Every structure is written in C-alpha cells, then in structure tokens.
Amino acid sequence: MTNRARKPYIAGNWKMNLDRARSLDLIKTVKGRLGDGGDREVGFFVPAIYLADVTAVAQGSPLGVGGQNIYFEANGAFTGELAPRMLREVGADRVLVGHSERRHVFREPDDWMGRKVRAALDADLLPIYCVGETLDERKGGKTDRVVKRQLETGFEKVRPDDAHRVTVAYEPVWAIGTGETATTEQAAQAHRTIRKWLVQRLGEAPAHLIRILYGGSVKPDNAKELMAVEDVDGLLVGGASLQADTFLPIIEYDR
Ligand code: PEP
C-alpha cells in the first residue's frame, strides 16, 4: 500500500502495435496478476478496432481500457474519425487526448484540444491530456512556455468540478520512443510547473486531485526512480507496455 495523496496510475499506450490475439493474451496475463488492484490504477490504451474484445476480456478486473484518440463532434461527415460516444459504446472508459504523435505526425492543432477534453468528459470518458516540448523547444529554453500554452488550450473548457476526472501526462517529445528518458530533475521541474499552473487555473483543492503522469521511454529499470519524483503520480508507457515481462515490473515498480 502506498501513502501517496493520489492513487498511482500506470497506463500503457499500445499505439499501432500488437494484433488481436497478442492483445487479448496480454490483457489476460495482466488481469491474472493484478488481483483487486486496490492501491494502483492500471489502464491500457488500445487500437480502437480491438476495444470491444479487449474490454470483454478485461471485464471483472480493475483494468481500465481506453481509446488513443477521439474527435470532438458526436456525429457527422468526419470520415475516419471516432466520436467519444462510440468508444463508450464498445466499453472504453478512458481516452488519450493530444498525444505527441497526434500533434506532430497528424498535425492536430492546439485549438482542438479543449474541445476534445470537453467532449471526452461529456461522454463519460476519463481523458489523459498529453503535453510536452520538442527537443528544439527545450534547447531554446521554451519548455515552460510550451507546456503552459498546451495546458491553456486543453483546459479551456475544464471546470474545477471536472478535475477529479482529468489526468495530465507530461511527455517530452524527445523522450518518446527514443530510449532517452528525462532526468529526475527535468521531470520534477516540469511536473512542478504543471501543478502550479493547475492550482492557478482551478484552485488548490481541485488541482491537487489531478494526477500528473510522466511518459517517455519508461522501462522497468527507471520506473521506480521516476515514481519517487515529487508530483509524478504515474507513468504513461509506450514500448514497454507491449509485453507482460516489461510492463508488469513497471506496474509493480515498488515491489
Ligand atoms: C507514449 O507512447 O506515450 C510513450 C511515452 O512511448 P515510449 O514509452 O515508447 O517512449
């Protein structure tokens, strides 16, 4: 049992990886190991096409299952997009918003972010809102400015009474999928900035309900030291969430 104020949240983002059979095997293995999962929250963000099958296998366990993206409208001529209500309908209870690959590979604009976070909340999906700077922005001393700008847009329509349903992930773009992890000092500094911004925007009590995850090349051998950083309330894990033998030790970082 941890004595943290906020329940640790370990999330796996499969991106466009695995196939149906391997997805279901992984869920079965993690489910079997998790027990009642009481002192930590574990969620998987899976390719939308596998959501119905994955949620069926996860049923009866505390595992959360979510989508990797949504569009903010409920219906309409938006070929290839998914409405939040559609993810709900196939059993998802959460969703990623603003992942760096959505922002940088698919060029999603900043001004969609607030609408996506709002649409997720209105559809009863728990959003993880991702922020983080590129290498050029860090080298140019712009990390705080970029992260605050992303928070401004993502939290545009978030009210203090929504706070307990929102999670923020700090994911420096230069650390995602590169094997390069932020140092504990870099993570601490960014998480402090985010917490301070949340307090100013939402007020002390609501801001302290929001978990801030770190993401960027998290592995079994760095999970413990990252989780020891103040204001790191959990981890968003890409590559290492694809196999039980790398993801389970991250979930059990303190054992
Ligand atoms: C991610 O997908 O959000 C991520 C952090 O990936 P990786 O752990 O592979 O860097």
PDB file of C-alpha atoms and ligand atoms in Angstrom:
ATOM      1  CA  MET A   1       0.000   0.000   0.000  1.00  0.00           C
ATOM      2  CA  THR A   2       1.347   3.440  -0.853  1.00  0.00           C
ATOM      3  CA  ASN A   3       0.851   6.524   1.282  1.00  0.00           C
ATOM      4  CA  ARG A   4       0.557   8.909  -1.645  1.00  0.00           C
ATOM      5  CA  ALA A   5      -2.203  11.515  -1.728  1.00  0.00           C
ATOM      6  CA  ARG A   6      -3.129  10.419  -5.250  1.00  0.00           C
ATOM      7  CA  LYS A   7      -3.521   6.793  -6.359  1.00  0.00           C
ATOM      8  CA  PRO A   8      -0.633   5.850  -8.706  1.00  0.00           C
ATOM      9  CA  TYR A   9      -1.780   5.432 -12.295  1.00  0.00           C
ATOM     10  CA  ILE A  10       0.208   3.235 -14.681  1.00  0.00           C
ATOM     11  CA  ALA A  11      -1.013   3.474 -18.268  1.00  0.00           C
ATOM     12  CA  GLY A  12       0.080   1.545 -21.350  1.00  0.00           C
ATOM     13  CA  ASN A  13      -0.259   3.049 -24.820  1.00  0.00           C
ATOM     14  CA  TRP A  14      -0.048   0.337 -27.461  1.00  0.00           C
ATOM     15  CA  LYS A  15      -0.131   2.827 -30.353  1.00  0.00           C
ATOM     16  CA  MET A  16      -0.491   0.908 -33.691  1.00  0.00           C
ATOM     17  CA  ASN A  17       1.116  -2.279 -32.354  1.00  0.00           C
ATOM     18  CA  LEU A  18       0.175  -5.861 -31.456  1.00  0.00           C
ATOM     19  CA  ASP A  19      -2.579  -7.870 -33.098  1.00  0.00           C
ATOM     20  CA  ARG A  20      -5.877  -9.146 -31.729  1.00  0.00           C
ATOM     21  CA  ALA A  21      -4.543 -12.434 -30.319  1.00  0.00           C
ATOM     22  CA  ARG A  22      -1.490 -10.882 -28.659  1.00  0.00           C
ATOM     23  CA  SER A  23      -3.618  -8.030 -27.271  1.00  0.00           C
ATOM     24  CA  LEU A  24      -6.006 -10.451 -25.586  1.00  0.00           C
ATOM     25  CA  ASP A  25      -3.138 -12.580 -24.229  1.00  0.00           C
ATOM     26  CA  LEU A  26      -1.510  -9.538 -22.680  1.00  0.00           C
ATOM     27  CA  ILE A  27      -4.771  -8.415 -21.053  1.00  0.00           C
ATOM     28  CA  LYS A  28      -5.325 -11.933 -19.651  1.00  0.00           C
ATOM     29  CA  THR A  29      -1.816 -12.032 -18.174  1.00  0.00           C
ATOM     30  CA  VAL A  30      -2.016  -8.591 -16.565  1.00  0.00           C
ATOM     31  CA  LYS A  31      -5.549  -9.260 -15.299  1.00  0.00           C
ATOM     32  CA  GLY A  32      -4.385 -12.514 -13.710  1.00  0.00           C
ATOM     33  CA  ARG A  33      -1.532 -10.766 -11.910  1.00  0.00           C
ATOM     34  CA  LEU A  34      -3.378  -7.641 -10.788  1.00  0.00           C
ATOM     35  CA  GLY A  35      -5.798  -9.117  -8.256  1.00  0.00           C
ATOM     36  CA  ASP A  36      -8.166  -6.444  -6.979  1.00  0.00           C
ATOM     37  CA  GLY A  37      -5.580  -3.802  -7.970  1.00  0.00           C
ATOM     38  CA  GLY A  38      -6.671  -1.758  -4.942  1.00  0.00           C
ATOM     39  CA  ASP A  39      -3.675   0.524  -4.431  1.00  0.00           C
ATOM     40  CA  ARG A  40      -2.950   1.473  -8.063  1.00  0.00           C
ATOM     41  CA  GLU A  41      -4.846   2.163 -11.257  1.00  0.00           C
ATOM     42  CA  VAL A  42      -3.804   0.414 -14.460  1.00  0.00           C
ATOM     43  CA  GLY A  43      -5.141   1.309 -17.899  1.00  0.00           C
ATOM     44  CA  PHE A  44      -4.445   0.258 -21.474  1.00  0.00           C
ATOM     45  CA  PHE A  45      -4.945   2.498 -24.498  1.00  0.00           C
ATOM     46  CA  VAL A  46      -5.591   0.130 -27.347  1.00  0.00           C
ATOM     47  CA  PRO A  47      -6.250   0.338 -31.088  1.00  0.00           C
ATOM     48  CA  ALA A  48      -9.958   1.199 -31.398  1.00  0.00           C
ATOM     49  CA  ILE A  49     -10.690  -1.835 -33.551  1.00  0.00           C
ATOM     50  CA  TYR A  50      -9.790  -4.137 -30.622  1.00  0.00           C
ATOM     51  CA  LEU A  51     -11.661  -2.205 -27.910  1.00  0.00           C
ATOM     52  CA  ALA A  52     -14.762  -4.407 -27.752  1.00  0.00           C
ATOM     53  CA  ASP A  53     -12.732  -7.625 -27.467  1.00  0.00           C
ATOM     54  CA  VAL A  54     -10.224  -6.177 -25.009  1.00  0.00           C
ATOM     55  CA  THR A  55     -12.925  -4.754 -22.715  1.00  0.00           C
ATOM     56  CA  ALA A  56     -14.734  -8.110 -22.766  1.00  0.00           C
ATOM     57  CA  VAL A  57     -11.570  -9.894 -21.582  1.00  0.00           C
ATOM     58  CA  ALA A  58     -10.771  -7.183 -19.012  1.00  0.00           C
ATOM     59  CA  GLN A  59     -14.257  -7.399 -17.510  1.00  0.00           C
ATOM     60  CA  GLY A  60     -14.347  -8.373 -13.851  1.00  0.00           C
ATOM     61  CA  SER A  61     -10.907  -6.835 -13.259  1.00  0.00           C
ATOM     62  CA  PRO A  62      -9.953  -3.304 -12.215  1.00  0.00           C
ATOM     63  CA  LEU A  63      -8.178  -2.772 -15.560  1.00  0.00           C
ATOM     64  CA  GLY A  64      -9.230   0.390 -17.392  1.00  0.00           C
ATOM     65  CA  VAL A  65      -9.440   0.276 -21.165  1.00  0.00           C
ATOM     66  CA  GLY A  66      -9.383   3.303 -23.412  1.00  0.00           C
ATOM     67  CA  GLY A  67      -9.008   4.650 -26.910  1.00  0.00           C
ATOM     68  CA  GLN A  68      -5.985   6.535 -28.227  1.00  0.00           C
ATOM     69  CA  ASN A  69      -7.877   9.415 -29.819  1.00  0.00           C
ATOM     70  CA  ILE A  70     -11.320  10.910 -30.418  1.00  0.00           C
ATOM     71  CA  TYR A  71     -12.836  13.665 -32.489  1.00  0.00           C
ATOM     72  CA  PHE A  72     -14.904  16.206 -30.586  1.00  0.00           C
ATOM     73  CA  GLU A  73     -18.154  16.026 -32.556  1.00  0.00           C
ATOM     74  CA  ALA A  74     -20.844  13.442 -31.771  1.00  0.00           C
ATOM     75  CA  ASN A  75     -21.862  12.739 -35.410  1.00  0.00           C
ATOM     76  CA  GLY A  76     -21.244  13.973 -38.899  1.00  0.00           C
ATOM     77  CA  ALA A  77     -19.209  13.927 -42.056  1.00  0.00           C
ATOM     78  CA  PHE A  78     -15.801  13.234 -40.484  1.00  0.00           C
ATOM     79  CA  THR A  79     -14.520  10.239 -42.423  1.00  0.00           C
ATOM     80  CA  GLY A  80     -12.148   8.060 -40.447  1.00  0.00           C
ATOM     81  CA  GLU A  81     -12.836   9.697 -37.077  1.00  0.00           C
ATOM     82  CA  LEU A  82     -14.464   8.300 -33.934  1.00  0.00           C
ATOM     83  CA  ALA A  83     -16.921  10.084 -31.653  1.00  0.00           C
ATOM     84  CA  PRO A  84     -16.426   9.749 -27.888  1.00  0.00           C
ATOM     85  CA  ARG A  85     -19.830   8.045 -27.570  1.00  0.00           C
ATOM     86  CA  MET A  86     -18.622   5.323 -29.973  1.00  0.00           C
ATOM     87  CA  LEU A  87     -15.701   4.441 -27.697  1.00  0.00           C
ATOM     88  CA  ARG A  88     -18.114   4.325 -24.739  1.00  0.00           C
ATOM     89  CA  GLU A  89     -20.434   2.048 -26.659  1.00  0.00           C
ATOM     90  CA  VAL A  90     -17.725  -0.603 -27.098  1.00  0.00           C
ATOM     91  CA  GLY A  91     -16.737  -0.493 -23.443  1.00  0.00           C
ATOM     92  CA  ALA A  92     -13.948   2.097 -23.209  1.00  0.00           C
ATOM     93  CA  ASP A  93     -13.913   4.201 -20.041  1.00  0.00           C
ATOM     94  CA  ARG A  94     -10.959   6.489 -20.914  1.00  0.00           C
ATOM     95  CA  VAL A  95      -9.101   8.136 -23.788  1.00  0.00           C
ATOM     96  CA  LEU A  96      -5.806   9.848 -24.666  1.00  0.00           C
ATOM     97  CA  VAL A  97      -6.056  13.429 -25.920  1.00  0.00           C
ATOM     98  CA  GLY A  98      -3.233  15.356 -27.551  1.00  0.00           C
ATOM     99  CA  HIS A  99      -0.640  12.580 -27.654  1.00  0.00           C
ATOM    100  CA  SER A 100       2.512  13.970 -29.275  1.00  0.00           C
ATOM    101  CA  GLU A 101       2.094  11.666 -32.280  1.00  0.00           C
ATOM    102  CA  ARG A 102      -1.368  13.156 -32.873  1.00  0.00           C
ATOM    103  CA  ARG A 103       0.082  16.661 -32.583  1.00  0.00           C
ATOM    104  CA  HIS A 104       3.291  16.169 -34.558  1.00  0.00           C
ATOM    105  CA  VAL A 105       2.667  13.321 -37.032  1.00  0.00           C
ATOM    106  CA  PHE A 106      -1.007  14.096 -37.736  1.00  0.00           C
ATOM    107  CA  ARG A 107      -0.734  17.848 -37.178  1.00  0.00           C
ATOM    108  CA  GLU A 108      -3.680  18.165 -34.824  1.00  0.00           C
ATOM    109  CA  PRO A 109      -3.997  21.831 -33.927  1.00  0.00           C
ATOM    110  CA  ASP A 110      -3.861  23.186 -30.395  1.00  0.00           C
ATOM    111  CA  ASP A 111      -7.346  24.637 -30.666  1.00  0.00           C
ATOM    112  CA  TRP A 112      -8.921  21.160 -30.936  1.00  0.00           C
ATOM    113  CA  MET A 113      -7.570  20.118 -27.560  1.00  0.00           C
ATOM    114  CA  GLY A 114     -10.044  21.889 -25.282  1.00  0.00           C
ATOM    115  CA  ARG A 115     -12.949  20.631 -27.341  1.00  0.00           C
ATOM    116  CA  LYS A 116     -11.628  17.072 -27.253  1.00  0.00           C
ATOM    117  CA  VAL A 117     -11.115  17.100 -23.478  1.00  0.00           C
ATOM    118  CA  ARG A 118     -14.636  18.534 -23.016  1.00  0.00           C
ATOM    119  CA  ALA A 119     -16.166  16.007 -25.420  1.00  0.00           C
ATOM    120  CA  ALA A 120     -14.474  13.143 -23.555  1.00  0.00           C
ATOM    121  CA  LEU A 121     -15.792  14.354 -20.198  1.00  0.00           C
ATOM    122  CA  ASP A 122     -19.302  14.876 -21.594  1.00  0.00           C
ATOM    123  CA  ALA A 123     -19.304  11.304 -22.937  1.00  0.00           C
ATOM    124  CA  ASP A 124     -18.149   9.966 -19.568  1.00  0.00           C
ATOM    125  CA  LEU A 125     -14.646   9.068 -20.759  1.00  0.00           C
ATOM    126  CA  LEU A 126     -11.685   9.834 -18.482  1.00  0.00           C
ATOM    127  CA  PRO A 127      -9.171  11.850 -20.520  1.00  0.00           C
ATOM    128  CA  ILE A 128      -5.397  11.750 -20.188  1.00  0.00           C
ATOM    129  CA  TYR A 129      -4.351  15.069 -21.655  1.00  0.00           C
ATOM    130  CA  CYS A 130      -0.766  14.890 -23.006  1.00  0.00           C
ATOM    131  CA  VAL A 131       1.623  17.833 -23.098  1.00  0.00           C
ATOM    132  CA  GLY A 132       5.328  18.162 -23.765  1.00  0.00           C
ATOM    133  CA  GLU A 133       8.011  20.067 -25.629  1.00  0.00           C
ATOM    134  CA  THR A 134      10.122  19.104 -28.649  1.00  0.00           C
ATOM    135  CA  LEU A 135      13.910  18.957 -28.465  1.00  0.00           C
ATOM    136  CA  ASP A 136      14.232  22.315 -30.243  1.00  0.00           C
ATOM    137  CA  GLU A 137      11.804  23.905 -27.809  1.00  0.00           C
ATOM    138  CA  ARG A 138      13.767  22.533 -24.842  1.00  0.00           C
ATOM    139  CA  LYS A 139      17.085  23.667 -26.303  1.00  0.00           C
ATOM    140  CA  GLY A 140      15.552  27.095 -26.906  1.00  0.00           C
ATOM    141  CA  GLY A 141      14.547  27.368 -23.234  1.00  0.00           C
ATOM    142  CA  LYS A 142      10.851  27.273 -24.163  1.00  0.00           C
ATOM    143  CA  THR A 143       9.730  24.199 -22.208  1.00  0.00           C
ATOM    144  CA  ASP A 144       7.621  26.052 -19.622  1.00  0.00           C
ATOM    145  CA  ARG A 145       6.053  28.331 -22.206  1.00  0.00           C
ATOM    146  CA  VAL A 146       5.080  25.436 -24.493  1.00  0.00           C
ATOM    147  CA  VAL A 147       3.667  23.303 -21.699  1.00  0.00           C
ATOM    148  CA  LYS A 148       1.638  26.223 -20.303  1.00  0.00           C
ATOM    149  CA  ARG A 149       0.263  27.014 -23.770  1.00  0.00           C
ATOM    150  CA  GLN A 150      -0.797  23.387 -24.191  1.00  0.00           C
ATOM    151  CA  LEU A 151      -2.419  23.422 -20.742  1.00  0.00           C
ATOM    152  CA  GLU A 152      -4.302  26.643 -21.604  1.00  0.00           C
ATOM    153  CA  THR A 153      -5.836  25.065 -24.694  1.00  0.00           C
ATOM    154  CA  GLY A 154      -6.546  21.640 -23.157  1.00  0.00           C
ATOM    155  CA  PHE A 155      -8.160  23.055 -20.008  1.00  0.00           C
ATOM    156  CA  GLU A 156     -10.144  25.748 -21.815  1.00  0.00           C
ATOM    157  CA  LYS A 157     -13.453  24.042 -21.004  1.00  0.00           C
ATOM    158  CA  VAL A 158     -12.497  22.159 -17.827  1.00  0.00           C
ATOM    159  CA  ARG A 159     -14.275  23.283 -14.645  1.00  0.00           C
ATOM    160  CA  PRO A 160     -12.970  22.764 -11.111  1.00  0.00           C
ATOM    161  CA  ASP A 161     -15.638  20.108 -10.519  1.00  0.00           C
ATOM    162  CA  ASP A 162     -14.305  18.091 -13.506  1.00  0.00           C
ATOM    163  CA  ALA A 163     -10.785  17.991 -12.065  1.00  0.00           C
ATOM    164  CA  HIS A 164     -11.018  14.578 -10.398  1.00  0.00           C
ATOM    165  CA  ARG A 165     -11.788  13.010 -13.806  1.00  0.00           C
ATOM    166  CA  VAL A 166      -8.846  14.539 -15.688  1.00  0.00           C
ATOM    167  CA  THR A 167      -5.241  13.294 -15.809  1.00  0.00           C
ATOM    168  CA  VAL A 168      -2.308  15.174 -17.349  1.00  0.00           C
ATOM    169  CA  ALA A 169       0.670  13.368 -18.906  1.00  0.00           C
ATOM    170  CA  TYR A 170       3.963  15.225 -19.261  1.00  0.00           C
ATOM    171  CA  GLU A 171       5.687  13.599 -22.224  1.00  0.00           C
ATOM    172  CA  PRO A 172       8.734  15.401 -23.598  1.00  0.00           C
ATOM    173  CA  VAL A 173       8.584  14.649 -27.330  1.00  0.00           C
ATOM    174  CA  TRP A 174      12.339  13.975 -27.467  1.00  0.00           C
ATOM    175  CA  ALA A 175      11.928  11.158 -24.925  1.00  0.00           C
ATOM    176  CA  ILE A 176       9.061   9.298 -26.619  1.00  0.00           C
ATOM    177  CA  GLY A 177      10.183   6.069 -28.257  1.00  0.00           C
ATOM    178  CA  THR A 178      13.804   7.248 -28.346  1.00  0.00           C
ATOM    179  CA  GLY A 179      15.241   5.379 -25.367  1.00  0.00           C
ATOM    180  CA  GLU A 180      16.162   8.749 -23.880  1.00  0.00           C
ATOM    181  CA  THR A 181      14.396   9.461 -20.576  1.00  0.00           C
ATOM    182  CA  ALA A 182      14.061  12.838 -18.874  1.00  0.00           C
ATOM    183  CA  THR A 183      16.304  13.108 -15.826  1.00  0.00           C
ATOM    184  CA  THR A 184      14.526  13.125 -12.495  1.00  0.00           C
ATOM    185  CA  GLU A 185      15.361  16.873 -12.221  1.00  0.00           C
ATOM    186  CA  GLN A 186      13.829  17.613 -15.641  1.00  0.00           C
ATOM    187  CA  ALA A 187      10.707  15.621 -14.754  1.00  0.00           C
ATOM    188  CA  ALA A 188      10.451  17.276 -11.340  1.00  0.00           C
ATOM    189  CA  GLN A 189      10.734  20.769 -12.838  1.00  0.00           C
ATOM    190  CA  ALA A 190       8.069  20.139 -15.493  1.00  0.00           C
ATOM    191  CA  HIS A 191       5.668  18.459 -13.075  1.00  0.00           C
ATOM    192  CA  ARG A 192       6.083  21.374 -10.626  1.00  0.00           C
ATOM    193  CA  THR A 193       5.276  23.834 -13.400  1.00  0.00           C
ATOM    194  CA  ILE A 194       2.164  21.843 -14.345  1.00  0.00           C
ATOM    195  CA  ARG A 195       0.929  21.553 -10.740  1.00  0.00           C
ATOM    196  CA  LYS A 196       1.435  25.278 -10.178  1.00  0.00           C
ATOM    197  CA  TRP A 197      -0.470  26.095 -13.351  1.00  0.00           C
ATOM    198  CA  LEU A 198      -3.326  23.774 -12.330  1.00  0.00           C
ATOM    199  CA  VAL A 199      -3.552  25.438  -8.916  1.00  0.00           C
ATOM    200  CA  GLN A 200      -3.750  28.878 -10.513  1.00  0.00           C
ATOM    201  CA  ARG A 201      -6.337  27.755 -13.048  1.00  0.00           C
ATOM    202  CA  LEU A 202      -8.610  25.531 -10.939  1.00  0.00           C
ATOM    203  CA  GLY A 203      -7.852  26.361  -7.315  1.00  0.00           C
ATOM    204  CA  GLU A 204      -5.849  24.494  -4.695  1.00  0.00           C
ATOM    205  CA  ALA A 205      -8.187  21.606  -3.833  1.00  0.00           C
ATOM    206  CA  PRO A 206      -9.288  20.606  -7.380  1.00  0.00           C
ATOM    207  CA  ALA A 207      -5.730  20.940  -8.719  1.00  0.00           C
ATOM    208  CA  HIS A 208      -4.435  18.519  -6.119  1.00  0.00           C
ATOM    209  CA  LEU A 209      -6.888  15.849  -7.293  1.00  0.00           C
ATOM    210  CA  ILE A 210      -5.326  15.751 -10.766  1.00  0.00           C
ATOM    211  CA  ARG A 211      -2.706  13.107 -11.406  1.00  0.00           C
ATOM    212  CA  ILE A 212       0.296  14.084 -13.490  1.00  0.00           C
ATOM    213  CA  LEU A 213       1.940  11.148 -15.270  1.00  0.00           C
ATOM    214  CA  TYR A 214       5.429  11.089 -16.755  1.00  0.00           C
ATOM    215  CA  GLY A 215       5.884   9.481 -20.179  1.00  0.00           C
ATOM    216  CA  GLY A 216       8.927   8.984 -22.399  1.00  0.00           C
ATOM    217  CA  SER A 217      10.967   5.758 -22.592  1.00  0.00           C
ATOM    218  CA  VAL A 218       9.813   4.436 -19.227  1.00  0.00           C
ATOM    219  CA  LYS A 219      11.334   0.997 -18.611  1.00  0.00           C
ATOM    220  CA  PRO A 220      11.401  -1.460 -15.711  1.00  0.00           C
ATOM    221  CA  ASP A 221      14.797  -0.077 -14.627  1.00  0.00           C
ATOM    222  CA  ASN A 222      13.794   3.590 -14.423  1.00  0.00           C
ATOM    223  CA  ALA A 223      10.163   3.322 -13.243  1.00  0.00           C
ATOM    224  CA  LYS A 224      10.996   3.331  -9.551  1.00  0.00           C
ATOM    225  CA  GLU A 225      13.196   6.437  -9.631  1.00  0.00           C
ATOM    226  CA  LEU A 226      10.667   8.330 -11.766  1.00  0.00           C
ATOM    227  CA  MET A 227       7.854   7.405  -9.378  1.00  0.00           C
ATOM    228  CA  ALA A 228       9.949   8.738  -6.499  1.00  0.00           C
ATOM    229  CA  VAL A 229       9.898  12.253  -8.004  1.00  0.00           C
ATOM    230  CA  GLU A 230       7.529  14.628  -6.254  1.00  0.00           C
ATOM    231  CA  ASP A 231       4.407  15.261  -8.297  1.00  0.00           C
ATOM    232  CA  VAL A 232       4.985  12.219 -10.542  1.00  0.00           C
ATOM    233  CA  ASP A 233       1.732  10.376  -9.856  1.00  0.00           C
ATOM    234  CA  GLY A 234       2.072   7.712 -12.502  1.00  0.00           C
ATOM    235  CA  LEU A 235       3.601   6.664 -15.806  1.00  0.00           C
ATOM    236  CA  LEU A 236       2.425   6.607 -19.412  1.00  0.00           C
ATOM    237  CA  VAL A 237       4.303   3.795 -21.107  1.00  0.00           C
ATOM    238  CA  GLY A 238       4.554   3.048 -24.827  1.00  0.00           C
ATOM    239  CA  GLY A 239       7.053   0.399 -25.984  1.00  0.00           C
ATOM    240  CA  ALA A 240       7.438  -1.290 -22.606  1.00  0.00           C
ATOM    241  CA  SER A 241       3.655  -1.797 -22.292  1.00  0.00           C
ATOM    242  CA  LEU A 242       3.587  -4.242 -25.211  1.00  0.00           C
ATOM    243  CA  GLN A 243       4.876  -7.227 -23.250  1.00  0.00           C
ATOM    244  CA  ALA A 244       3.968  -8.564 -19.841  1.00  0.00           C
ATOM    245  CA  ASP A 245       7.607  -9.105 -18.881  1.00  0.00           C
ATOM    246  CA  THR A 246       8.387  -5.396 -19.271  1.00  0.00           C
ATOM    247  CA  PHE A 247       5.027  -3.925 -18.237  1.00  0.00           C
ATOM    248  CA  LEU A 248       4.383  -5.954 -15.065  1.00  0.00           C
ATOM    249  CA  PRO A 249       7.610  -4.784 -13.353  1.00  0.00           C
ATOM    250  CA  ILE A 250       6.596  -1.186 -14.163  1.00  0.00           C
ATOM    251  CA  ILE A 251       3.145  -1.699 -12.643  1.00  0.00           C
ATOM    252  CA  GLU A 252       4.911  -3.231  -9.637  1.00  0.00           C
ATOM    253  CA  TYR A 253       7.626  -0.545  -9.509  1.00  0.00           C
ATOM    254  CA  ASP A 254       7.619  -0.503  -5.699  1.00  0.00           C
ATOM    255  CA  ARG A 255       7.706  -4.236  -5.003  1.00  0.00           C
TER     256      ARG A 255
HETATM  257  C1  PEP B   1       3.990   7.034 -25.297  1.00  0.00           C
HETATM  258  O1  PEP B   1       3.528   6.341 -26.182  1.00  0.00           O
HETATM  259  O2  PEP B   1       3.268   7.891 -24.782  1.00  0.00           O
HETATM  260  C2  PEP B   1       5.369   6.820 -24.862  1.00  0.00           C
HETATM  261  C3  PEP B   1       5.807   7.502 -23.846  1.00  0.00           C
HETATM  262  O3  PEP B   1       6.126   5.903 -25.568  1.00  0.00           O
HETATM  263  P1  PEP B   1       7.537   5.235 -25.110  1.00  0.00           P
HETATM  264  O4  PEP B   1       7.320   4.739 -23.682  1.00  0.00           O
HETATM  265  O5  PEP B   1       7.763   4.126 -26.059  1.00  0.00           O
HETATM  266  O6  PEP B   1       8.573   6.307 -25.146  1.00  0.00           O
END
